[in-house]
């Protein structure tokens, strides 16, 4: 029996394959130091758990509207608007089982077969997968060194990739895997491109609240952008609740109406009692989220300081996300390695440290000269970070 031809174009999140390799290594009796997945080992705030238990015991266990419960749509419209200096109405919010489904549903709503879609690469791998699976043409744009030890968007590449067929731009400020944050001028330049070329924009703001010192800003708030931008919102990272599966799409009503119809076709509705559990925490913004950020900041600082002490590793502390994307080109050169995944394989097999590499975040672009690994510190405590980095030091400097 043959399967559908379009499956040849379906990608995946290969970080999950690294998880499987790490689990197999652990099953052989080894302790694994896990830096591979953007999952969290922090508990979901107790107030959210209490709200969910209450919702179940009060009987919110049946179907609810495909667009989401009105109370959560209203709470999110208010919260997302307030945090961006904008105003949204509840009918511009579509509740989703996580942030990830927004990517495929948004593309289904705005992209025709053959349309070109600009997407960040390295970037979250589901962009490339969903664009191609749904018959679009995935056009990558990368990053360049910003001269201050960080990365900025390759605006020249971005501009020169635009053709009359370009219809959509995916923009992930507070970026996975690099942790990069757009400057005000960079965000304005991206918005200008979208406006000049009449593009739809998916603003993936999964890490909007995972920001250490700066104040978050959204491309949707730039004049002219609201009408063409859908925001990907997720509760996963902000409230340490990756496995609950709760997120939302926020944008112009005509697109949100289509996404709601897709919800009804796909999952009917997002789990009723989970939606109900988040209404109060969103409205009240409990202090527990500050505790999550404190923990992440401590981990980031320990990990960055440790990595900076390894000869041949280049990294500066990113301002957002819980990812580090160190440049390991010199380590690779010293070892005479071509394939950065060899570093990943050996680190796990011989030093019990698991991480992803640049190769897990989209097909590498022609002409890339630097090599990167990606460490997520959302699922590993400080003592283990210290022990793991001591191991990496031994291995990388050997
Ligand atoms: N967008 C980016 C950039 C991400 O890194 C992730 C998760 O890692 C998502 C979207 C999806 O998040 P969720 O867990 O809410 O589906």
Coordinates of C-alpha atoms and ligand atoms in Angstrom, one line a residue:
X1 CA 0.0 0.0 0.0
X2 CA 1.4 3.4 -1.0
X3 CA 1.3 6.5 1.2
X4 CA 0.7 10.0 0.0
X5 CA 3.3 11.6 -2.2
X6 CA 3.2 14.9 -0.2
X7 CA 4.8 13.0 2.8
X8 CA 8.1 13.3 0.9
X9 CA 7.9 17.0 1.8
X10 CA 7.0 16.6 5.5
X11 CA 9.8 17.4 7.9
X12 CA 9.9 17.0 11.6
X13 CA 11.6 18.3 14.8
X14 CA 14.7 16.2 14.7
X15 CA 15.5 17.4 18.3
X16 CA 13.2 14.6 19.3
X17 CA 15.6 12.1 17.7
X18 CA 18.3 13.5 20.0
X19 CA 16.0 12.9 22.9
X20 CA 15.6 9.3 21.9
X21 CA 19.4 8.9 21.6
X22 CA 19.8 10.5 25.1
X23 CA 17.1 8.2 26.5
X24 CA 18.8 5.1 25.0
X25 CA 22.1 6.2 26.5
X26 CA 20.4 6.7 29.9
X27 CA 18.7 3.2 29.6
X28 CA 22.3 1.7 29.4
X29 CA 22.8 3.0 33.0
X30 CA 24.5 6.4 32.2
X31 CA 23.6 9.7 33.8
X32 CA 22.7 12.1 30.9
X33 CA 23.2 15.8 31.2
X34 CA 20.2 17.0 29.1
X35 CA 20.7 20.2 27.0
X36 CA 18.8 18.9 23.9
X37 CA 15.2 19.8 24.2
X38 CA 13.4 23.1 25.0
X39 CA 11.3 21.3 27.7
X40 CA 11.3 22.5 31.3
X41 CA 12.0 20.7 34.5
X42 CA 10.3 23.4 36.5
X43 CA 6.9 22.8 38.0
X44 CA 3.8 24.5 36.6
X45 CA 2.8 27.2 39.1
X46 CA 0.6 25.7 41.9
X47 CA -2.1 28.3 41.3
X48 CA -2.6 27.0 37.8
X49 CA -2.7 23.4 39.0
X50 CA -5.3 24.4 41.6
X51 CA -7.4 26.1 39.0
X52 CA -7.3 23.1 36.7
X53 CA -8.4 20.7 39.5
X54 CA -11.2 23.1 40.4
X55 CA -12.3 23.2 36.7
X56 CA -12.4 19.4 36.5
X57 CA -14.3 19.0 39.8
X58 CA -16.8 21.6 38.7
X59 CA -17.5 19.6 35.6
X60 CA -15.8 21.5 32.8
X61 CA -15.1 18.3 31.0
X62 CA -17.3 18.5 27.9
X63 CA -16.8 20.1 24.5
X64 CA -16.5 23.8 24.3
X65 CA -16.4 26.3 21.4
X66 CA -13.8 25.5 18.7
X67 CA -12.5 29.0 18.9
X68 CA -11.9 28.7 22.7
X69 CA -13.9 29.6 25.8
X70 CA -15.1 33.3 25.7
X71 CA -13.5 34.0 29.2
X72 CA -10.0 32.9 28.0
X73 CA -10.3 34.7 24.7
X74 CA -11.2 37.9 26.5
X75 CA -8.4 37.5 29.1
X76 CA -5.8 36.9 26.3
X77 CA -7.1 39.7 24.1
X78 CA -6.6 42.1 27.1
X79 CA -3.2 40.6 28.2
X80 CA -1.7 40.4 24.7
X81 CA -2.9 43.8 23.8
X82 CA -1.7 45.4 27.0
X83 CA 1.8 43.9 26.7
X84 CA 2.2 45.2 23.2
X85 CA 0.6 48.6 23.5
X86 CA -2.3 47.5 21.3
X87 CA -5.9 46.5 21.6
X88 CA -7.4 43.2 20.5
X89 CA -11.0 42.0 20.8
X90 CA -11.8 38.4 21.9
X91 CA -12.9 37.5 18.3
X92 CA -9.4 38.2 17.2
X93 CA -8.1 35.3 19.4
X94 CA -8.3 31.6 18.5
X95 CA -7.3 29.2 21.3
X96 CA -5.0 26.3 20.2
X97 CA -3.6 23.1 21.7
X98 CA -0.2 24.8 22.0
X99 CA 1.6 27.4 20.0
X100 CA 2.9 25.0 17.4
X101 CA -0.5 24.4 15.6
X102 CA -0.6 28.1 14.8
X103 CA 2.2 27.6 12.2
X104 CA 0.4 25.1 10.0
X105 CA -3.1 26.6 10.4
X106 CA -1.8 30.1 9.6
X107 CA -0.1 28.8 6.4
X108 CA -3.3 27.0 5.4
X109 CA -5.2 30.2 5.8
X110 CA -3.0 32.5 3.8
X111 CA -0.6 30.5 1.6
X112 CA -1.4 29.1 -1.9
X113 CA 0.6 26.3 -3.5
X114 CA 3.7 27.8 -5.1
X115 CA 3.8 30.8 -2.9
X116 CA 7.2 31.7 -1.5
X117 CA 7.5 32.0 2.3
X118 CA 10.5 33.6 4.0
X119 CA 11.5 31.9 7.2
X120 CA 14.5 32.1 9.6
X121 CA 17.1 29.4 9.2
X122 CA 18.5 28.4 11.6
X123 CA 15.0 28.5 13.0
X124 CA 12.3 26.4 14.5
X125 CA 12.2 23.4 12.1
X126 CA 8.4 23.2 11.8
X127 CA 8.4 26.4 9.6
X128 CA 10.3 24.6 6.8
X129 CA 8.3 21.4 7.3
X130 CA 4.9 23.0 7.1
X131 CA 5.7 25.4 4.2
X132 CA 6.9 22.5 2.1
X133 CA 4.3 20.0 3.2
X134 CA 1.5 22.4 2.2
X135 CA 3.0 23.1 -1.2
X136 CA 4.7 26.4 -0.6
X137 CA 8.3 27.3 -1.4
X138 CA 10.5 27.7 1.7
X139 CA 12.9 30.6 1.2
X140 CA 15.4 30.8 4.1
X141 CA 17.0 33.9 5.6
X142 CA 19.9 33.6 8.0
X143 CA 21.9 35.7 10.6
X144 CA 25.1 37.6 10.6
X145 CA 27.5 38.5 13.4
X146 CA 26.4 41.9 14.8
X147 CA 29.9 42.9 15.9
X148 CA 29.0 42.8 19.6
X149 CA 29.2 39.1 20.0
X150 CA 25.5 38.5 19.1
X151 CA 23.6 37.8 15.9
X152 CA 21.4 40.0 13.8
X153 CA 19.2 39.1 10.8
X154 CA 20.9 39.0 7.4
X155 CA 18.7 41.9 6.1
X156 CA 20.5 41.9 2.7
X157 CA 19.7 38.2 2.1
X158 CA 16.2 38.9 3.3
X159 CA 15.7 41.8 0.9
X160 CA 17.2 40.1 -2.1
X161 CA 15.1 36.9 -1.6
X162 CA 11.9 38.7 -2.2
X163 CA 10.2 38.0 -5.6
X164 CA 6.7 38.7 -6.9
X165 CA 5.8 35.2 -5.6
X166 CA 6.7 36.0 -2.0
X167 CA 3.5 36.1 0.0
X168 CA 4.5 35.4 3.6
X169 CA 7.2 36.2 6.1
X170 CA 7.8 34.2 9.3
X171 CA 9.5 36.3 11.9
X172 CA 10.6 34.8 15.3
X173 CA 11.8 37.6 17.5
X174 CA 13.2 36.2 20.8
X175 CA 14.6 33.5 18.5
X176 CA 15.0 29.8 18.9
X177 CA 17.8 28.6 18.6
X178 CA 20.0 31.7 18.7
X179 CA 18.3 33.7 21.5
X180 CA 18.7 36.7 19.2
X181 CA 16.6 39.8 19.9
X182 CA 15.9 42.3 17.1
X183 CA 17.0 45.9 17.7
X184 CA 14.3 48.5 17.2
X185 CA 15.7 49.4 13.8
X186 CA 15.9 45.8 12.7
X187 CA 12.3 45.2 13.6
X188 CA 11.3 48.4 11.8
X189 CA 13.2 47.2 8.7
X190 CA 11.4 43.8 8.7
X191 CA 8.1 45.6 9.0
X192 CA 8.9 47.9 6.2
X193 CA 9.7 44.9 3.9
X194 CA 6.4 43.3 4.8
X195 CA 4.5 46.6 4.1
X196 CA 6.3 47.4 0.9
X197 CA 5.8 43.9 -0.5
X198 CA 2.3 43.3 0.9
X199 CA 3.3 40.2 2.9
X200 CA 1.4 38.3 5.5
X201 CA 3.5 38.0 8.7
X202 CA 3.5 35.2 11.3
X203 CA 5.1 36.7 14.4
X204 CA 6.2 33.7 16.4
X205 CA 6.3 35.2 19.9
X206 CA 6.6 32.0 21.8
X207 CA 9.3 33.6 24.0
X208 CA 7.8 37.1 24.4
X209 CA 7.7 36.7 28.2
X210 CA 11.0 34.8 28.4
X211 CA 13.1 38.0 28.4
X212 CA 15.7 38.9 31.0
X213 CA 16.2 42.6 31.1
X214 CA 14.7 44.3 28.0
X215 CA 11.1 45.2 27.5
X216 CA 9.4 43.1 24.9
X217 CA 8.1 44.7 21.7
X218 CA 6.0 43.2 18.9
X219 CA 6.2 43.8 15.2
X220 CA 2.4 43.7 15.2
X221 CA 2.4 47.0 17.0
X222 CA 4.2 48.9 14.2
X223 CA 1.7 51.0 12.2
X224 CA 0.3 49.1 9.3
X225 CA 1.3 45.7 10.6
X226 CA -1.7 44.8 12.7
X227 CA -3.8 44.0 9.6
X228 CA -1.3 41.6 8.2
X229 CA 0.2 39.9 11.3
X230 CA -0.9 36.8 13.2
X231 CA 0.8 36.4 16.5
X232 CA 1.8 32.9 17.7
X233 CA 1.2 32.9 21.5
X234 CA 1.9 30.0 23.9
X235 CA 1.5 29.4 27.6
X236 CA 4.2 26.6 27.4
X237 CA 7.3 28.5 28.3
X238 CA 5.9 31.5 30.2
X239 CA 4.1 29.3 32.8
X240 CA 6.4 26.2 32.5
X241 CA 3.5 24.1 31.1
X242 CA 4.9 22.6 27.9
X243 CA 2.9 19.4 28.2
X244 CA -0.5 20.9 29.0
X245 CA -0.7 22.1 25.4
X246 CA -2.3 25.5 25.4
X247 CA -1.6 28.4 23.0
X248 CA -3.4 30.9 20.7
X249 CA -3.4 32.7 17.4
X250 CA -4.1 36.4 17.6
X251 CA -4.7 38.5 14.5
X252 CA -7.2 40.0 12.1
X253 CA -10.7 38.5 12.4
X254 CA -10.9 37.2 8.8
X255 CA -7.8 35.0 9.4
X256 CA -8.9 34.0 12.9
X257 CA -12.3 32.9 11.6
X258 CA -10.6 30.6 9.2
X259 CA -8.3 29.3 11.9
X260 CA -11.4 28.6 14.1
X261 CA -12.9 26.6 11.3
X262 CA -9.7 24.6 11.0
X263 CA -9.9 24.0 14.8
X264 CA -13.3 22.5 14.3
X265 CA -12.0 20.3 11.5
X266 CA -8.9 19.2 13.5
X267 CA -9.5 18.9 17.2
X268 CA -13.0 20.2 17.7
X269 CA -11.8 22.3 20.7
X270 CA -8.8 22.7 23.0
X271 CA -9.1 20.8 26.3
X272 CA -11.9 22.6 28.1
X273 CA -10.7 22.5 31.7
X274 CA -7.2 23.5 30.7
X275 CA -8.5 26.6 29.1
X276 CA -10.5 27.4 32.2
X277 CA -7.5 26.9 34.5
X278 CA -5.6 29.8 32.8
X279 CA -8.3 32.5 32.9
X280 CA -7.5 33.7 36.4
X281 CA -3.7 33.4 36.2
X282 CA -3.7 35.4 33.0
X283 CA -5.8 38.1 34.6
X284 CA -3.8 38.2 37.8
X285 CA -0.3 37.4 36.5
X286 CA 0.9 35.5 39.6
X287 CA 4.4 36.1 41.0
X288 CA 5.4 32.5 40.2
X289 CA 6.3 33.5 36.7
X290 CA 9.0 35.8 38.2
X291 CA 10.4 32.8 40.1
X292 CA 10.6 30.9 36.8
X293 CA 12.6 33.7 35.2
X294 CA 14.9 34.0 38.2
X295 CA 15.8 30.3 37.9
X296 CA 16.4 30.6 34.1
X297 CA 18.6 33.7 34.6
X298 CA 20.8 31.9 37.1
X299 CA 21.1 28.9 34.8
X300 CA 21.9 31.1 31.8
X301 CA 24.6 33.0 33.7
X302 CA 26.3 29.8 35.0
X303 CA 26.1 28.1 31.5
X304 CA 27.4 31.2 29.6
X305 CA 30.3 31.8 32.1
X306 CA 31.2 28.1 31.9
X307 CA 31.2 28.0 28.1
X308 CA 33.2 31.2 27.9
X309 CA 35.9 29.3 29.8
X310 CA 36.3 26.7 27.1
X311 CA 39.0 27.4 24.6
X312 CA 37.5 27.7 21.1
X313 CA 33.9 28.3 22.2
X314 CA 32.4 31.7 21.4
X315 CA 29.2 32.8 23.2
X316 CA 27.6 36.0 24.7
X317 CA 24.7 35.9 27.1
X318 CA 21.5 36.1 25.1
X319 CA 18.8 38.4 26.3
X320 CA 15.9 36.1 25.7
X321 CA 14.7 32.4 25.4
X322 CA 16.5 29.6 27.3
X323 CA 18.8 28.6 24.5
X324 CA 22.5 29.1 23.9
X325 CA 23.9 28.9 20.4
X326 CA 27.7 28.9 20.8
X327 CA 30.0 29.0 17.8
X328 CA 32.2 25.9 18.0
X329 CA 34.1 26.4 14.7
X330 CA 37.5 26.5 16.4
X331 CA 36.8 23.3 18.3
X332 CA 35.8 21.6 15.1
X333 CA 38.9 22.9 13.3
X334 CA 41.2 21.7 16.2
X335 CA 39.7 18.3 16.0
X336 CA 39.7 18.2 12.2
X337 CA 35.9 17.5 12.1
X338 CA 33.7 18.5 9.3
X339 CA 30.3 17.4 10.6
X340 CA 29.1 19.2 13.8
X341 CA 26.9 16.2 14.6
X342 CA 30.0 14.2 15.2
X343 CA 30.7 16.5 18.2
X344 CA 27.1 15.9 19.4
X345 CA 27.5 12.1 19.0
X346 CA 30.8 11.9 20.8
X347 CA 29.7 14.3 23.6
X348 CA 26.8 12.0 24.4
X349 CA 28.6 8.6 24.0
X350 CA 31.8 9.6 25.8
X351 CA 30.9 12.5 28.1
X352 CA 27.1 11.9 28.8
X353 CA 26.2 15.4 27.6
X354 CA 23.4 15.7 25.1
X355 CA 22.7 18.8 22.9
X356 CA 21.5 19.6 19.4
X357 CA 23.4 21.3 16.6
X358 CA 22.7 23.9 13.9
X359 CA 21.6 21.0 11.7
X360 CA 18.4 20.5 13.8
X361 CA 17.1 23.9 12.9
X362 CA 16.5 23.8 9.1
X363 CA 18.7 22.7 6.2
X364 CA 22.0 24.5 6.5
X365 CA 22.4 27.3 3.9
X366 CA 25.0 27.2 1.1
X367 CA 28.2 29.1 2.1
X368 CA 27.8 28.8 5.9
X369 CA 31.3 28.8 7.3
X370 CA 30.7 28.7 11.1
X371 CA 29.6 25.7 13.1
X372 CA 27.2 25.9 16.0
X373 CA 25.7 23.7 18.7
X374 CA 22.5 24.5 20.7
X375 CA 22.2 24.1 24.4
X376 CA 18.8 24.4 26.1
X377 CA 19.1 25.0 29.8
X378 CA 15.3 24.8 30.6
X379 CA 15.5 21.2 31.7
X380 CA 18.8 21.0 33.7
X381 CA 19.7 22.4 37.2
X382 CA 22.7 24.5 38.0
X383 CA 24.9 21.7 39.6
X384 CA 24.3 19.6 36.5
X385 CA 25.0 22.5 34.2
X386 CA 28.4 23.0 36.0
X387 CA 29.2 19.3 35.9
X388 CA 28.2 19.0 32.2
X389 CA 30.2 22.1 31.2
X390 CA 33.3 20.7 33.0
X391 CA 32.9 17.6 30.8
X392 CA 32.5 19.6 27.6
X393 CA 35.6 21.6 28.5
X394 CA 37.6 18.4 28.9
X395 CA 36.2 17.0 25.6
X396 CA 36.4 20.2 23.5
X397 CA 39.9 21.2 24.6
X398 CA 41.3 17.7 24.0
Ligands
LIG1 N1 7.8 28.5 18.3 C1 9.0 28.4 18.7 C2 10.1 29.3 18.2 C3 9.3 27.4 19.6 O1 10.6 27.2 20.1 C4 8.3 26.5 20.1 C5 8.6 25.4 21.0 O2 9.7 25.1 21.3 C6 7.0 26.7 19.6 C7 6.8 27.7 18.7 C8 5.8 25.8 20.0 O3 5.6 25.9 21.3 P1 4.4 25.0 22.0 O4 5.0 24.1 23.0 O5 3.5 26.0 22.6 O6 3.7 24.2 20.9

